[in-house]
C-alpha cells in the first residue's frame, strides 16, 4: 500500500498534529480538514483548526486480518473517536485489546508509526489514540 | 547560566522479565538477576521507535514548560537507534511538536550519552544567547543480540529536557564537565543489526574510568563534595555498575535510589541517566542539589551539577515517570521477538 511522497508530505499537519478545519460561520469542526463548509457553502469561512487529541470512544472494533503493511500488528483495535472539540475521526487504539475498550472511554492522542512501505522506503508516522487512565 | 525549564519522560508499556529470557537460553535466572540487577526491561510496541518515544517525551516536556512551541530555537535527539540512517529524527520530532520551521535541529550519536551531549549543546547556545530555549532528547529502542548478555538489558525509553535561562528554570544547571577518550568497549558497524562489546572490558577501562573521571573532574572544578548533594544519578547499563561507583564514592544508598531505575525498566541507552534525572525531578524539592554523570561507550561521560529552584513546585504532575513505569504488561519471549522484529521474513 504505497503512498506517494508528495501525498505523505501534504498530510503531515493532519497526521502529526491532528490539524483539521472549522467553519467560523456555523462553528462546525471537521476532520480531516475540508476546504469548503458543506453546511454554509459560499457563506462559510473555513480555517485551520488543531485538535487537542482528547476525546472519547464512539464505536470500536478489532482487526484480526490486517491489510498489507498492518498484518503483523494484528489483532489491533480501531475506533471512531469523538474528539473533544466536536468532530469524529477514525484511529487505532494502541496498547489495548478488544476487552479493554468500552464505548465512552476517554482517550488521548499519541504519536506512533503507521506503516513503513518497505525496508528502504519512508516511515509513515501519525496520530493514534491511547486509553486515558 | 542556563537551566531546565521543562522535562518529560516516557517508557513503553510492555515489559519482559529477565527470567523469561533466561529460560529460552538455559541460563540461571537468579544469576542474571543478581549479576546484572535487572528484573525486567521495557520493550517498545510494534509501532514505536526512537522517533515516537522522543515525541511522547517532548510533548510532556512542552506541557510542563508551558512555553510557545515556536520558541524552541534548537532541537537535538540523541540515540543509537535512529530509525533512519539518513533523515533526521529531530525533524520529525520538531514537526510533531509544531516547532518548525525557525529552529536548528540535528541528530546526535554517542552510544548511551548522546542525550546529555544535547543538553550541553543547548546550555552553550542558551548561555551565549544564540537561542532562548533548546530541547535535548535522549531516546532509544536498544538492540541486543538474542542470547547475548545485552538482551537482558537493552530497553526502550525517552527523556526530553527544555533548556532555557536560569530565571525561568525549575532546576539550574550549575556547571558541567566531560571526560572523553577513544575506548573500544562497545560498538555497532554500519548495517550490523546488533552491537558488539568487549565483555568485561566494558567495566574498569570504560564505564568506571570515564564516570569517575567526569565525577572527580567536576567536583574538583567546583570545589564540591558528596555531602553537598541530595541525589546522585549515574548512567545505568545495569544496576551493578552505578552501585559500585556509589560504593566507591561513599554515596549513601538513599541518595542513589530515586535515580536508579534500571532494575525495573532496563538500560534505555541515551535515555538512561536522563530518565533517572526525571525520576528525581518528579520528587525533588526546592534547594536540593543533584549530581548526574552519564556514560557513552566509545567512550565518554558528561557530569552535571544541578540545583532545584522554587519553580519546581509549579511542575505539572499529570505525567510523572512513575505513571509509565507502573502501567505495564508482560510479554512472552515469542511476542517479544515479534515486537523486536527478530523473525525472518517479517
Short mmCIF file of C-alpha atoms in Angstrom, two decimals:
data_model
loop_
_atom_site.label_atom_id
_atom_site.label_comp_id
_atom_site.label_asym_id
_atom_site.label_seq_id
_atom_site.Cartn_x
_atom_site.Cartn_y
_atom_site.Cartn_z
CA UNK A 1 0.00 0.00 0.00
CA UNK A 2 2.42 2.63 -1.23
CA UNK A 3 1.60 6.29 -0.89
CA UNK A 4 3.24 8.99 -2.95
CA UNK A 5 5.90 11.08 -1.22
CA UNK A 6 4.01 14.28 -2.06
CA UNK A 7 0.74 12.99 -0.58
CA UNK A 8 2.51 11.78 2.56
CA UNK A 9 4.15 15.21 2.96
CA UNK A 10 0.91 17.12 2.36
CA UNK A 11 -0.83 15.14 5.08
CA UNK A 12 1.81 15.73 7.76
CA UNK A 13 -0.19 18.50 9.51
CA UNK A 14 -3.28 16.30 9.97
CA UNK A 15 -1.30 13.16 10.76
CA UNK A 16 1.28 14.67 13.12
CA UNK A 17 -0.79 17.34 14.82
CA UNK A 18 -4.44 16.48 14.18
CA UNK A 19 -4.97 19.64 12.20
CA UNK A 20 -8.46 19.75 10.72
CA UNK A 21 -10.65 22.69 9.91
CA UNK A 22 -13.54 24.65 11.38
CA UNK A 23 -16.16 26.91 9.88
CA UNK A 24 -16.15 30.27 11.64
CA UNK A 25 -19.68 30.91 10.33
CA UNK A 26 -21.55 27.87 11.69
CA UNK A 27 -18.85 26.77 14.21
CA UNK A 28 -18.77 23.21 12.82
CA UNK A 29 -15.46 21.34 13.18
CA UNK A 30 -14.15 18.97 10.53
CA UNK A 31 -11.52 16.24 10.45
CA UNK A 32 -9.85 15.57 8.09
CA UNK A 33 -9.80 19.22 7.00
CA UNK A 34 -12.31 20.49 4.45
CA UNK A 35 -11.75 23.44 2.20
CA UNK A 36 -15.47 24.25 1.91
CA UNK A 37 -18.09 24.06 4.69
CA UNK A 38 -20.84 21.74 3.34
CA UNK A 39 -23.40 23.46 5.56
CA UNK A 40 -22.67 27.08 4.74
CA UNK A 41 -21.30 26.63 1.21
CA UNK A 42 -20.31 30.09 -0.13
CA UNK A 43 -21.16 31.82 3.15
CA UNK A 44 -18.81 29.57 5.09
CA UNK A 45 -15.45 30.74 6.39
CA UNK A 46 -13.13 27.76 6.77
CA UNK A 47 -9.92 27.99 8.80
CA UNK A 48 -7.33 25.53 10.11
CA UNK A 49 -8.13 24.03 13.48
CA UNK A 50 -5.81 21.97 15.68
CA UNK A 51 -7.45 19.31 17.82
CA UNK A 52 -6.08 18.51 21.27
CA UNK A 53 -6.24 14.73 20.73
CA UNK A 54 -8.59 14.39 23.70
CA UNK A 55 -11.84 12.61 23.05
CA UNK A 56 -13.90 9.50 23.75
CA UNK A 57 -14.65 6.21 22.06
CA UNK A 58 -17.77 6.49 19.88
CA UNK A 59 -17.51 2.99 18.44
CA UNK A 60 -14.79 0.38 18.00
CA UNK A 61 -13.85 -2.97 16.57
CA UNK A 62 -10.91 -5.32 16.40
CA UNK A 63 -8.98 -6.07 13.23
CA UNK A 64 -7.82 -9.66 13.11
CA UNK A 65 -6.86 -9.79 9.41
CA UNK A 66 -4.92 -6.61 8.70
CA UNK A 67 -4.27 -5.14 5.25
CA UNK A 68 -0.77 -5.17 3.73
CA UNK A 69 1.53 -3.21 6.00
CA UNK A 70 -0.54 -3.96 9.09
CA UNK A 71 -0.56 -7.77 9.02
CA UNK A 72 2.00 -8.09 11.85
CA UNK A 73 0.10 -5.73 14.14
CA UNK A 74 -2.99 -7.92 14.46
CA UNK A 75 -5.08 -8.13 16.49
CA UNK A 76 -5.47 -4.37 16.91
CA UNK A 77 -8.33 -2.11 17.89
CA UNK A 78 -9.60 0.69 15.67
CA UNK A 79 -12.21 3.14 16.84
CA UNK A 80 -14.26 6.12 15.82
CA UNK A 81 -13.17 8.79 18.25
CA UNK A 82 -15.44 11.68 19.12
CA UNK A 83 -12.90 14.45 19.52
CA UNK A 84 -13.44 16.82 22.46
CA UNK A 85 -13.79 19.78 20.10
CA UNK A 86 -16.57 18.19 18.08
CA UNK A 87 -15.51 16.16 15.03
CA UNK A 88 -15.21 12.40 14.74
CA UNK A 89 -12.20 10.60 13.33
CA UNK A 90 -11.03 7.05 12.79
CA UNK A 91 -7.90 5.88 14.59
CA UNK A 92 -6.10 2.96 16.13
CA UNK A 93 -6.21 2.48 19.91
CA UNK A 94 -2.71 1.48 20.98
CA UNK A 95 -1.57 -0.86 23.74
CA UNK A 96 -5.09 -2.26 24.15
CA UNK A 97 -7.12 -5.37 23.40
CA UNK A 98 -10.79 -5.54 22.48
CA UNK A 99 -11.75 -6.41 26.07
CA UNK A 100 -10.00 -3.27 27.39
CA UNK A 101 -12.18 -0.83 25.39
CA UNK A 102 -15.72 0.39 26.08
CA UNK A 103 -17.87 2.95 24.28
CA UNK A 104 -17.45 6.28 26.03
CA UNK A 105 -13.92 5.57 27.31
CA UNK A 106 -11.79 8.72 27.37
CA UNK A 107 -8.73 8.72 25.09
CA UNK A 108 -5.75 10.94 24.42
CA UNK A 109 -3.73 11.39 21.26
CA UNK A 110 -0.42 9.64 20.80
CA UNK A 111 2.22 9.56 18.07
CA UNK A 112 3.11 6.23 16.51
CA UNK A 113 4.40 4.57 13.38
CA UNK A 114 1.55 3.94 10.96
CA UNK A 115 3.42 1.88 8.40
CA UNK A 116 6.67 1.57 6.52
CA UNK A 117 6.39 0.90 2.80
CA UNK A 118 9.46 -1.28 2.55
CA UNK A 119 12.84 -1.54 4.30
CA UNK A 120 14.25 1.18 2.07
CA UNK A 121 11.11 3.35 1.91
CA UNK A 122 9.92 6.18 4.12
CA UNK A 123 8.36 5.57 7.53
CA UNK A 124 4.85 6.95 7.92
CA UNK A 125 4.10 8.41 11.34
CA UNK A 126 0.86 9.81 12.66
CA UNK A 127 -1.75 10.07 15.37
CA UNK A 128 -3.27 7.13 17.17
CA UNK A 129 -5.15 7.10 20.47
CA UNK A 130 -4.45 5.69 23.91
CA UNK A 131 -7.00 4.91 26.61
CA UNK A 132 -6.75 7.60 29.28
CA UNK A 133 -6.37 6.26 32.80
CA UNK B 1 23.71 30.36 33.37
CA UNK B 2 21.02 28.06 31.97
CA UNK B 3 18.65 25.55 33.50
CA UNK B 4 15.84 23.06 32.97
CA UNK B 5 12.63 24.88 32.05
CA UNK B 6 10.67 21.69 31.39
CA UNK B 7 11.20 17.95 31.18
CA UNK B 8 9.27 14.92 30.00
CA UNK B 9 9.83 11.19 30.34
CA UNK B 10 8.25 8.23 28.59
CA UNK B 11 8.64 4.45 28.83
CA UNK B 12 6.67 1.98 26.66
CA UNK B 13 4.01 -0.21 28.27
CA UNK B 14 5.46 -3.63 27.50
CA UNK B 15 7.95 -5.50 29.72
CA UNK B 16 9.82 -8.76 29.56
CA UNK B 17 11.18 -10.38 32.71
CA UNK B 18 14.82 -11.45 32.90
CA UNK B 19 13.66 -14.94 33.87
CA UNK B 20 11.57 -15.19 30.66
CA UNK B 21 14.70 -14.50 28.57
CA UNK B 22 16.89 -16.74 30.77
CA UNK B 23 14.51 -19.66 30.27
CA UNK B 24 14.99 -19.54 26.48
CA UNK B 25 18.79 -19.63 26.69
CA UNK B 26 19.10 -22.10 29.56
CA UNK B 27 20.56 -19.51 31.92
CA UNK B 28 20.02 -19.42 35.67
CA UNK B 29 17.54 -16.54 36.17
CA UNK B 30 18.77 -15.82 39.70
CA UNK B 31 22.34 -15.49 38.48
CA UNK B 32 21.19 -12.99 35.82
CA UNK B 33 19.07 -11.00 38.25
CA UNK B 34 21.81 -10.90 40.87
CA UNK B 35 24.62 -10.34 38.40
CA UNK B 36 23.04 -7.51 36.39
CA UNK B 37 20.49 -6.36 38.94
CA UNK B 38 17.84 -6.18 36.19
CA UNK B 39 14.47 -7.76 36.96
CA UNK B 40 12.66 -6.69 33.77
CA UNK B 41 13.07 -4.31 30.87
CA UNK B 42 10.81 -2.06 28.79
CA UNK B 43 10.03 -3.18 25.24
CA UNK B 44 8.65 -0.90 22.51
CA UNK B 45 5.31 -1.76 20.90
CA UNK B 46 5.37 -2.82 17.26
CA UNK B 47 4.52 0.75 16.19
CA UNK B 48 7.06 2.50 18.44
CA UNK B 49 10.60 3.57 17.57
CA UNK B 50 13.10 6.17 18.79
CA UNK B 51 11.15 8.92 16.97
CA UNK B 52 7.76 8.13 18.51
CA UNK B 53 9.27 7.75 22.00
CA UNK B 54 11.04 11.11 21.56
CA UNK B 55 7.77 12.79 20.53
CA UNK B 56 5.96 11.38 23.60
CA UNK B 57 8.64 12.69 25.98
CA UNK B 58 8.94 16.02 24.14
CA UNK B 59 5.19 16.69 24.27
CA UNK B 60 5.18 16.15 28.04
CA UNK B 61 8.19 18.48 28.38
CA UNK B 62 6.37 21.18 26.37
CA UNK B 63 3.27 20.87 28.58
CA UNK B 64 5.41 21.19 31.71
CA UNK B 65 7.38 24.15 30.41
CA UNK B 66 4.25 25.95 29.21
CA UNK B 67 6.21 27.81 26.54
CA UNK B 68 5.13 28.63 22.98
CA UNK B 69 6.12 25.80 20.65
CA UNK B 70 7.68 28.16 18.12
CA UNK B 71 10.05 29.43 20.82
CA UNK B 72 12.26 26.32 20.63
CA UNK B 73 15.43 27.51 18.86
CA UNK B 74 17.31 24.21 18.79
CA UNK B 75 16.30 20.57 18.98
CA UNK B 76 18.74 17.67 19.33
CA UNK B 77 17.83 14.00 19.51
CA UNK B 78 20.49 11.66 20.86
CA UNK B 79 20.05 7.97 20.03
CA UNK B 80 21.87 4.89 18.84
CA UNK B 81 18.64 3.60 17.26
CA UNK B 82 17.62 6.46 14.96
CA UNK B 83 15.02 4.91 12.60
CA UNK B 84 16.78 6.31 9.53
CA UNK B 85 20.50 6.17 8.76
CA UNK B 86 19.95 9.38 6.80
CA UNK B 87 16.95 11.60 7.65
CA UNK B 88 16.94 13.30 11.00
CA UNK B 89 14.76 12.07 13.84
CA UNK B 90 14.94 15.66 15.12
CA UNK B 91 12.99 16.97 12.09
CA UNK B 92 10.06 14.60 12.68
CA UNK B 93 10.03 15.48 16.39
CA UNK B 94 10.13 19.23 15.66
CA UNK B 95 7.29 18.86 13.12
CA UNK B 96 5.19 16.80 15.56
CA UNK B 97 5.69 19.45 18.24
CA UNK B 98 4.81 22.29 15.87
CA UNK B 99 8.22 23.86 16.50
CA UNK B 100 9.07 24.18 12.79
CA UNK B 101 10.45 25.97 10.80
CA UNK B 102 12.58 28.53 12.68
CA UNK B 103 14.93 26.29 14.62
CA UNK B 104 18.14 24.36 14.17
CA UNK B 105 17.87 20.59 14.56
CA UNK B 106 20.20 17.61 14.39
CA UNK B 107 20.58 14.01 15.45
CA UNK B 108 23.37 13.02 17.81
CA UNK B 109 25.01 9.67 18.43
CA UNK B 110 27.34 8.86 21.31
CA UNK B 111 26.13 5.41 22.41
CA UNK B 112 24.39 5.95 25.77
CA UNK B 113 25.32 9.59 26.34
CA UNK B 114 24.04 11.39 23.23
CA UNK B 115 21.11 12.79 25.25
CA UNK B 116 23.34 14.57 27.76
CA UNK B 117 25.61 15.79 24.94
CA UNK B 118 22.48 17.52 23.57
CA UNK B 119 21.86 19.14 26.97
CA UNK B 120 25.40 20.56 26.91
CA UNK B 121 24.91 21.90 23.36
CA UNK B 122 21.69 23.64 24.41
CA UNK B 123 23.39 25.05 27.54
CA UNK B 124 26.07 26.66 25.38
CA UNK B 125 23.55 28.11 22.95
CA UNK B 126 21.31 29.48 25.72
CA UNK B 127 24.27 30.90 27.68
CA UNK B 128 25.59 32.62 24.57
CA UNK B 129 22.08 33.97 23.87
CA UNK B 130 22.08 32.36 20.44
CA UNK B 131 18.69 30.83 21.36
CA UNK B 132 16.19 31.36 24.17
CA UNK B 133 15.11 27.72 24.56
CA UNK B 134 16.63 24.49 23.29
CA UNK B 135 15.38 20.93 23.58
CA UNK B 136 17.65 17.93 24.13
CA UNK B 137 16.20 14.43 23.92
CA UNK B 138 17.68 11.03 24.66
CA UNK B 139 15.60 8.30 23.02
CA UNK B 140 16.38 4.68 22.25
CA UNK B 141 14.90 1.34 21.31
CA UNK B 142 18.10 -0.52 22.03
CA UNK B 143 19.10 -3.78 20.37
CA UNK B 144 20.70 -6.81 21.99
CA UNK B 145 21.72 -9.92 20.10
CA UNK B 146 19.47 -12.85 21.08
CA UNK B 147 21.24 -14.89 23.74
CA UNK B 148 23.81 -12.16 24.49
CA UNK B 149 24.08 -10.56 27.95
CA UNK B 150 22.79 -7.34 26.35
CA UNK B 151 19.45 -8.97 25.63
CA UNK B 152 18.61 -8.75 29.34
CA UNK B 153 19.31 -5.03 29.48
CA UNK B 154 18.73 -3.36 26.06
CA UNK B 155 15.47 -1.48 26.65
CA UNK B 156 13.42 1.44 25.35
CA UNK B 157 12.55 4.88 26.69
CA UNK B 158 12.96 8.61 26.13
CA UNK B 159 13.54 11.74 28.16
CA UNK B 160 13.32 15.32 26.90
CA UNK B 161 14.75 18.46 28.51
CA UNK B 162 13.97 22.05 27.61
CA UNK B 163 16.96 24.21 28.44
CA UNK B 164 16.42 27.94 28.95
CA UNK B 165 17.51 30.93 31.04
CA UNK B 166 18.08 30.17 34.72
CA UNK B 167 15.46 32.70 35.93
CA UNK B 168 12.79 30.58 34.18
CA UNK B 169 14.18 27.23 35.31
CA UNK B 170 12.87 24.64 37.75
CA UNK B 171 16.45 23.38 38.10
CA UNK B 172 19.63 25.35 37.39
CA UNK B 173 22.47 23.63 35.54
CA UNK B 174 25.25 24.99 37.77
CA UNK B 175 28.13 23.52 35.80
CA UNK B 176 29.12 20.65 33.52
CA UNK B 177 32.32 18.82 32.62
CA UNK B 178 33.10 15.97 30.25
CA UNK B 179 35.72 13.21 30.15
CA UNK B 180 36.33 11.66 26.72
CA UNK B 181 38.81 9.13 25.25
CA UNK B 182 38.92 6.62 22.37
CA UNK B 183 37.94 3.34 24.05
CA UNK B 184 36.69 0.29 22.09
CA UNK B 185 34.27 -1.08 24.70
CA UNK B 186 31.05 -1.26 22.64
CA UNK B 187 30.24 -0.50 19.00
CA UNK B 188 27.97 -1.25 16.07
CA UNK B 189 29.26 -1.15 12.50
CA UNK B 190 27.07 0.11 9.63
CA UNK B 191 24.43 -2.43 8.51
CA UNK B 192 25.02 -4.59 11.61
CA UNK B 193 21.75 -5.45 13.33
CA UNK B 194 23.26 -5.80 16.77
CA UNK B 195 26.10 -4.13 18.67
CA UNK B 196 29.28 -5.89 19.76
CA UNK B 197 31.05 -5.33 23.05
CA UNK B 198 34.23 -6.15 24.90
CA UNK B 199 32.60 -8.16 27.71
CA UNK B 200 34.45 -7.37 30.93
CA UNK B 201 36.39 -4.64 29.11
CA UNK B 202 33.20 -2.54 29.37
CA UNK B 203 33.91 -2.19 33.12
CA UNK B 204 37.12 -0.65 34.53
CA UNK B 205 38.70 0.89 31.36
CA UNK B 206 35.35 2.11 30.03
CA UNK B 207 32.41 2.79 32.38
CA UNK B 208 34.31 3.23 35.65
CA UNK B 209 37.25 5.23 34.27
CA UNK B 210 35.03 7.74 32.46
CA UNK B 211 32.28 8.07 35.08
CA UNK B 212 34.90 8.57 37.82
CA UNK B 213 36.92 10.92 35.61
CA UNK B 214 33.95 13.18 34.99
CA UNK B 215 32.78 12.90 38.60
CA UNK B 216 36.11 13.91 40.15
CA UNK B 217 36.75 16.48 37.43
CA UNK B 218 33.56 18.42 38.11
CA UNK B 219 33.73 18.00 41.88
CA UNK B 220 37.26 19.44 41.87
CA UNK B 221 36.39 22.20 39.41
CA UNK B 222 33.51 23.33 41.64
CA UNK B 223 35.33 22.55 44.91
CA UNK B 224 32.36 20.43 45.98
CA UNK B 225 31.88 17.18 47.91
CA UNK B 226 29.38 14.31 48.10
CA UNK B 227 27.78 15.66 51.31
CA UNK B 228 26.57 18.78 49.48
CA UNK B 229 24.26 16.80 47.15
CA UNK B 230 20.88 15.18 47.85
CA UNK B 231 20.66 12.90 44.82
CA UNK B 232 23.11 11.16 42.50
CA UNK B 233 22.25 9.84 39.05
CA UNK B 234 24.72 7.70 37.12
CA UNK B 235 24.46 6.02 33.76
CA UNK B 236 22.91 2.63 34.40
CA UNK B 237 23.75 -0.10 31.86
CA UNK B 238 22.87 -2.46 34.72
CA UNK B 239 22.35 -1.93 38.45
CA UNK B 240 25.75 -3.31 39.43
CA UNK B 241 27.92 -0.60 37.81
CA UNK B 242 26.29 2.52 39.31
CA UNK B 243 26.01 0.80 42.70
CA UNK B 244 29.74 0.01 42.58
CA UNK B 245 30.51 3.65 41.71
CA UNK B 246 28.35 4.87 44.59
CA UNK B 247 30.04 2.47 47.00
CA UNK B 248 33.50 3.62 45.94
CA UNK B 249 32.49 7.29 46.32
CA UNK B 250 30.84 6.61 49.70
CA UNK B 251 27.46 7.82 48.45
CA UNK B 252 24.64 6.68 50.78
CA UNK B 253 22.21 4.23 49.13
CA UNK B 254 19.23 6.52 49.69
CA UNK B 255 20.86 9.26 47.60
CA UNK B 256 21.18 6.84 44.67
CA UNK B 257 17.80 5.09 44.94
CA UNK B 258 15.47 7.54 43.11
CA UNK B 259 17.81 7.94 40.16
CA UNK B 260 18.40 4.20 39.73
CA UNK B 261 15.53 2.77 37.70
CA UNK B 262 17.41 0.24 35.58
CA UNK B 263 16.22 -2.77 37.69
CA UNK B 264 12.61 -2.21 36.55
CA UNK B 265 12.95 -0.76 33.03
CA UNK B 266 16.38 -1.93 31.81
CA UNK B 267 19.08 0.14 30.12
CA UNK B 268 17.37 2.78 28.00
CA UNK B 269 20.75 3.85 26.48
CA UNK B 270 20.62 7.56 25.53
CA UNK B 271 17.62 7.98 27.84
CA UNK B 272 19.15 6.12 30.82
CA UNK B 273 20.64 8.87 33.00
CA UNK B 274 18.14 11.49 31.70
CA UNK B 275 15.27 9.20 32.81
CA UNK B 276 16.96 8.72 36.20
CA UNK B 277 17.15 12.52 36.48
CA UNK B 278 13.46 12.85 35.51
CA UNK B 279 12.50 10.41 38.27
CA UNK B 280 14.48 12.53 40.75
CA UNK B 281 12.95 15.80 39.48
CA UNK B 282 9.48 14.27 39.95
CA UNK B 283 10.25 14.17 43.69
CA UNK B 284 12.82 16.91 44.28
CA UNK B 285 12.17 19.92 46.49
CA UNK B 286 13.42 23.50 46.08
CA UNK B 287 17.03 23.96 47.17
CA UNK B 288 18.02 20.32 46.70
CA UNK B 289 21.05 19.51 44.58
CA UNK B 290 21.55 16.69 42.09
CA UNK B 291 24.80 15.34 40.62
CA UNK B 292 24.42 13.43 37.36
CA UNK B 293 27.06 11.58 35.32
CA UNK B 294 26.20 9.97 32.01
CA UNK B 295 28.35 7.48 30.11
CA UNK B 296 28.52 6.61 26.45
CA UNK B 297 30.66 3.83 25.05
CA UNK B 298 33.43 4.80 22.74
CA UNK B 299 33.79 6.47 25.33
CA UNK B 300 32.86 9.50 27.39
CA UNK B 301 31.00 10.86 30.38
CA UNK B 302 29.23 14.17 30.98
CA UNK B 303 28.88 15.34 34.60
CA UNK B 304 26.32 17.95 35.69
CA UNK B 305 25.73 19.81 38.94
CA UNK B 306 22.05 20.74 39.23
CA UNK B 307 20.23 22.87 41.78
CA UNK B 308 16.43 22.70 42.11
CA UNK B 309 14.62 26.06 42.33
CA UNK B 310 11.28 27.19 43.75
CA UNK B 311 9.72 26.82 40.29
CA UNK B 312 9.75 23.02 40.73
CA UNK B 313 6.70 23.48 42.98
CA UNK B 314 4.62 24.53 39.96
CA UNK B 315 5.52 21.47 37.82
CA UNK B 316 2.68 19.69 36.06
CA UNK B 317 2.21 16.38 37.87
CA UNK B 318 -0.12 14.81 35.28
CA UNK B 319 2.60 12.67 33.66
CA UNK B 320 5.24 11.58 36.19
CA UNK B 321 7.66 8.88 35.02
CA UNK B 322 6.18 6.52 37.62
CA UNK B 323 2.89 6.54 35.66
CA UNK B 324 4.61 4.96 32.67
CA UNK B 325 6.75 2.64 34.79
CA UNK B 326 3.77 1.29 36.72
CA UNK B 327 1.41 0.77 33.76
CA UNK B 328 2.87 -2.38 32.28
CA UNK B 329 2.07 -5.62 30.54
CA UNK B 330 4.37 -8.64 30.47
CA UNK B 331 5.29 -10.38 27.23
CA UNK B 332 6.17 -13.94 26.36
CA UNK B 333 9.51 -14.42 24.59
CA UNK B 334 7.65 -15.26 21.37
CA UNK B 335 5.69 -11.99 21.31
CA UNK B 336 8.80 -10.07 22.43
CA UNK B 337 10.68 -11.50 19.44
CA UNK B 338 7.86 -10.39 17.13
CA UNK B 339 7.84 -6.84 18.53
CA UNK B 340 11.63 -6.67 18.11
CA UNK B 341 11.34 -7.86 14.51
CA UNK B 342 13.59 -10.84 15.21
CA UNK B 343 11.67 -13.26 12.98
CA UNK B 344 12.91 -13.85 9.48
CA UNK B 345 10.59 -12.63 6.73
CA UNK B 346 8.77 -10.02 8.81
#
